[in-house]
Every structure is written in C-alpha cells, then in structure tokens.
Coordinates of C-alpha atoms in Angstrom, one line a residue:
M165 CA -26.9 34.6 14.0
Q166 CA -27.7 31.3 12.4
A167 CA -25.7 32.3 9.3
L168 CA -22.8 33.2 11.4
R169 CA -23.0 29.9 13.3
K170 CA -23.1 28.0 10.0
E171 CA -20.0 30.0 8.8
R172 CA -18.1 29.0 11.9
I173 CA -19.0 25.4 11.5
L174 CA -17.9 25.4 7.8
A175 CA -14.6 27.0 8.7
R176 CA -13.8 24.4 11.4
P177 CA -10.6 22.6 10.3
E178 CA -10.9 18.9 9.4
E179 CA -9.5 16.3 11.7
V180 CA -7.5 13.7 9.6
K181 CA -5.4 11.1 11.5
L182 CA -3.6 8.1 10.1
F183 CA -2.9 5.2 12.4
K184 CA 0.1 3.3 11.0
T185 CA 3.3 1.5 11.8
W186 CA 6.7 2.7 10.7
S187 CA 7.3 -0.1 8.2
S188 CA 4.0 -1.5 7.0
P189 CA 3.3 -0.8 3.3
F190 CA -0.5 -0.7 3.7
P191 CA -0.7 2.6 5.7
L192 CA 1.8 3.9 3.1
R193 CA -1.0 3.6 0.5
V194 CA -3.1 6.0 2.5
A195 CA -0.2 8.4 3.2
W196 CA 0.6 8.5 -0.6
A197 CA -3.1 9.2 -1.5
L198 CA -3.3 12.0 1.1
Q199 CA 0.0 13.5 -0.1
L200 CA -1.1 13.4 -3.7
K201 CA -4.3 15.2 -2.8
G202 CA -2.5 17.8 -0.6
I203 CA -4.4 16.8 2.5
Q204 CA -2.7 17.6 5.8
Y205 CA -2.9 14.7 8.4
E206 CA -1.5 13.6 11.7
S207 CA 0.4 10.3 11.8
V208 CA -0.3 8.1 14.9
L209 CA 2.4 5.4 15.2
E210 CA 1.3 2.1 16.5
D211 CA 3.2 -0.8 18.0
L212 CA 1.3 -3.9 16.9
S213 CA 2.8 -6.0 19.7
N214 CA 1.2 -3.6 22.2
K215 CA -1.8 -2.1 20.4
S216 CA -3.2 1.1 21.8
N217 CA -6.7 1.4 23.1
L218 CA -7.5 3.9 20.4
L219 CA -6.6 1.4 17.7
L220 CA -8.7 -1.3 19.3
Q221 CA -11.6 1.2 19.6
Y222 CA -11.4 2.4 16.0
N223 CA -10.8 -1.0 14.4
P224 CA -12.4 -3.6 16.7
V225 CA -12.9 -6.1 13.9
Y226 CA -9.4 -6.5 12.5
K227 CA -7.4 -4.7 15.2
K228 CA -4.7 -3.6 12.8
V229 CA -3.4 -0.6 10.8
P230 CA -4.1 1.4 8.8
V231 CA -7.0 3.3 10.2
L232 CA -8.0 6.7 8.9
L233 CA -9.8 8.9 11.4
H234 CA -11.7 11.7 9.6
N235 CA -13.6 14.1 11.8
G236 CA -14.0 11.4 14.5
R237 CA -15.2 8.7 12.1
P238 CA -12.8 5.7 11.6
I239 CA -12.3 3.8 8.3
S240 CA -10.2 0.7 8.1
E241 CA -8.7 -1.5 5.3
S242 CA -6.3 0.3 3.0
L243 CA -8.0 -0.2 -0.3
I244 CA -11.4 0.9 1.2
I245 CA -9.6 3.9 2.7
L246 CA -8.2 4.8 -0.7
E247 CA -11.7 4.9 -2.2
Y248 CA -13.0 6.9 0.7
V249 CA -10.1 9.4 0.3
D250 CA -10.8 9.7 -3.4
E251 CA -14.5 10.2 -3.0
T252 CA -14.1 12.7 -0.1
W253 CA -11.4 15.0 -1.6
K254 CA -12.0 15.4 -5.4
Q255 CA -8.7 17.1 -6.3
Y256 CA -6.2 14.8 -8.1
P257 CA -8.6 11.9 -8.8
L258 CA -7.1 8.5 -8.1
L259 CA -9.6 6.2 -9.8
P260 CA -10.5 6.6 -13.5
Q261 CA -13.8 8.2 -14.4
D262 CA -14.9 5.4 -16.7
P263 CA -16.9 2.7 -14.8
Y264 CA -15.2 -0.2 -16.5
A265 CA -11.7 1.2 -16.0
R266 CA -12.6 1.8 -12.3
A267 CA -13.7 -1.9 -12.0
M268 CA -10.5 -3.1 -13.6
A269 CA -8.4 -0.9 -11.3
R270 CA -10.2 -2.5 -8.3
F271 CA -9.8 -6.0 -9.8
W272 CA -6.0 -5.7 -10.2
A273 CA -5.5 -4.1 -6.8
K274 CA -7.3 -7.1 -5.2
F275 CA -5.2 -9.4 -7.5
G276 CA -2.1 -7.8 -6.1
D277 CA -3.1 -8.4 -2.5
D278 CA -4.6 -11.9 -3.0
K279 CA -2.2 -13.4 -5.5
V280 CA 1.0 -11.5 -6.1
L281 CA 1.9 -10.6 -2.5
P282 CA 1.3 -14.1 -1.0
S283 CA 3.3 -15.8 -3.7
I284 CA 6.3 -13.5 -3.2
Y285 CA 6.1 -13.8 0.5
A286 CA 5.9 -17.6 0.2
A287 CA 9.1 -17.5 -1.9
F288 CA 10.8 -15.3 0.7
K289 CA 10.1 -17.7 3.6
S290 CA 10.6 -21.0 1.9
E291 CA 13.5 -23.1 0.5
G292 CA 14.2 -25.8 -2.1
K293 CA 11.4 -27.0 -4.3
E294 CA 8.8 -25.1 -2.3
Q295 CA 10.6 -21.9 -3.0
E296 CA 11.0 -22.8 -6.7
A297 CA 7.2 -23.3 -6.9
A298 CA 6.5 -20.1 -5.1
L299 CA 8.8 -18.2 -7.5
A300 CA 7.2 -19.7 -10.5
E301 CA 3.8 -18.7 -9.3
A302 CA 5.0 -15.2 -8.4
S303 CA 6.5 -14.8 -11.9
E304 CA 3.2 -15.9 -13.5
H305 CA 1.3 -13.3 -11.5
L306 CA 3.9 -10.6 -12.3
Q307 CA 3.6 -11.3 -16.0
K308 CA 0.0 -10.4 -15.8
L309 CA 0.8 -7.1 -14.3
E310 CA 3.5 -6.6 -17.0
E311 CA 0.9 -7.0 -19.7
E312 CA -1.3 -4.4 -18.0
L313 CA 1.4 -1.8 -18.4
K314 CA 1.7 -2.1 -22.1
G315 CA 1.6 1.4 -23.7
K316 CA 1.4 3.1 -20.3
K317 CA 3.8 5.0 -18.0
F318 CA 1.7 4.2 -14.9
F319 CA -1.1 1.7 -14.4
G320 CA -3.5 4.6 -14.5
G321 CA -1.9 6.3 -17.5
D322 CA 0.4 9.3 -17.3
N323 CA 0.0 10.0 -13.6
I324 CA 0.2 8.0 -10.4
G325 CA -3.3 6.6 -9.6
Y326 CA -5.2 4.2 -7.4
L327 CA -3.7 1.0 -8.9
D328 CA -0.1 2.4 -8.7
I329 CA -0.6 3.1 -5.0
A330 CA -2.2 -0.3 -4.4
L331 CA 0.8 -2.0 -6.0
G332 CA 3.3 0.4 -4.5
W333 CA 4.5 -2.2 -2.0
L334 CA 6.4 -3.8 -4.9
A335 CA 9.0 -1.1 -4.3
N336 CA 9.9 -3.2 -1.3
L337 CA 11.0 -6.0 -3.5
G338 CA 14.6 -4.8 -3.6
V339 CA 14.7 -5.3 0.2
F340 CA 13.2 -8.8 -0.1
E341 CA 15.7 -9.7 -2.7
E342 CA 18.7 -8.4 -0.8
V343 CA 17.7 -10.3 2.4
S344 CA 16.8 -13.5 0.7
S345 CA 19.4 -13.5 -2.2
L346 CA 16.4 -14.2 -4.6
R347 CA 15.8 -12.4 -7.9
V348 CA 12.1 -11.9 -8.4
L349 CA 11.8 -8.9 -10.7
D350 CA 14.5 -8.6 -13.3
V351 CA 14.6 -6.1 -16.2
E352 CA 14.9 -8.8 -18.9
R353 CA 11.7 -10.6 -18.0
F354 CA 9.7 -7.6 -16.7
P355 CA 11.0 -4.4 -18.5
L356 CA 7.7 -2.5 -18.1
L357 CA 7.3 -3.4 -14.4
C358 CA 10.9 -2.4 -13.7
A359 CA 10.5 0.9 -15.6
W360 CA 7.2 1.6 -13.8
L361 CA 8.8 0.8 -10.4
K362 CA 11.6 3.3 -11.0
E363 CA 9.2 6.1 -12.1
F364 CA 6.9 5.4 -9.1
S365 CA 9.7 5.1 -6.6
D366 CA 11.5 8.3 -7.8
A367 CA 8.4 10.5 -7.5
P368 CA 9.1 12.9 -4.6
V369 CA 5.6 12.3 -3.0
I370 CA 6.3 8.6 -3.0
K371 CA 10.0 8.6 -2.0
D372 CA 9.5 11.1 0.9
C373 CA 7.2 8.6 2.7
W374 CA 9.4 5.5 2.6
P375 CA 10.9 4.3 5.8
P376 CA 14.7 4.1 5.9
R377 CA 16.0 1.2 3.8
D378 CA 18.6 0.1 6.4
M379 CA 15.8 -0.3 9.0
L380 CA 13.7 -2.3 6.6
I381 CA 16.6 -4.6 5.8
A382 CA 17.2 -5.2 9.5
K383 CA 13.5 -5.9 10.0
F384 CA 13.3 -8.4 7.2
I385 CA 16.5 -10.2 8.3
A386 CA 15.1 -10.5 11.8
R387 CA 11.8 -11.9 10.4
R388 CA 13.6 -14.4 8.2
Q389 CA 15.8 -15.5 11.1
A390 CA 12.7 -15.9 13.3
H391 CA 11.0 -18.0 10.6
D392 CA 14.0 -20.2 10.1
A393 CA 14.3 -20.7 13.9
K394 CA 10.7 -21.7 14.1
S395 CA 11.0 -24.1 11.1
S396 CA 14.0 -25.8 12.6
S397 CA 12.3 -26.4 15.9
T398 CA 9.3 -28.1 14.5

C-alpha cells in the first residue's frame, strides 16, 4: 500500500506557472529557459497598474513580475529564477559546468542589468548633451560585451545559454531605435553583437515568445510621450 501511494505521489504532475506581463523582457527570460528545457507551464498575465492578490501574495517584497510558481512555491527575480530552473530541470544545461565560467556568466548577466540596460534607457529618455553622454556610456558597455563574443557564436558557446537569455532583452533595441531615431547598435562598431543578436532572435524557441512588434512600438511611443510631457511640465 505504501509503495502504491508513493508511486501515485511521484506520478503527480508538476505545477509550473509563470506570472508575467505581455511586454516585459524579464519574464521572457524565464519563458525562454522553460521552453529550451521542454517544461510545460501556464502563463498568468498581470496588469502592473492593478496587481492581482496572487502576485502580491507570491512576491510581497518587490511586488512585480516575473514570479515562477513551482508546486506551490514562488520564486522571484528573473536571474534567480533562471538558476532555479537550471538546477531543477537538468536537461539542456543553461550555465556552464566549469565554476569559473559559471561565475563569469553571472557577472556579465549582472553587468547587463546594472550597466548596459540603464545606460541605453537613459539615452532613450534624454536629449541633447545628456543623451550624448548616455550613448557614449552605452557604447562603452556594449564594447565589453562585443569582446566577450570573440570566437563564439553565442555567449555560452555553440548553443543558447544562461548569459544569452539574460542579455536577450537586447533584441528589443530595434524597437527603441525606431521610436527614438537613435542608433545604438550598428554592425560596423559591433559586428559580433549584431551577428549574435540575429542568431539569437531567429531561433524558433526565442522568436515564438516575442510579443508583437507593432504593440511594442506603440507602447514605447506612449512611454516616450509620457516622459516628454512630464519633463515639459517640470
């Protein structure tokens, strides 16, 4: 009887839910990781202007997406979720096996969030000399990523891995550039990054998760207009 009960418990399907918004790139990281590992999950769309009680319950500290709910246990913060996913489901490893390489992947992922993303966003929302300074800073950061790609197809080697997923938001740059008429990532200065971006974006598992481009453009235009209106009123 006990063996039968244990067998039933082991056969119970896993509950995997991803709390996300339709446009945020951070839940996309988790979606890509789950897709690459072949894990079925349920998407729970959130409206961050009217957050659900479940989101507030599962992420009471930051109150934001993404949240991964695995068998009733919530995990928040996208990079932490990526590591949890990689440690929980062993198929298609995302992080390298070598401890040093793993540390470097984590380092550059944090660099992307702490340095690259803020500098690009600062350029998007600013003008004049402030914008020039932000663009110069962004280019300096992007050059460091360019150097990390020397001799590699993806940051992790021949296959999409943890760092590629962490930096996948760069595929949104085309939308930023179209809305702001800025050129941040050009093939002459960053040939390796541009080649990586095309390989990454064209991968079916990545491409199939992207929100519609026209909706993203409309969103960023609205955000830019809202920022300009706020700036002009202060």
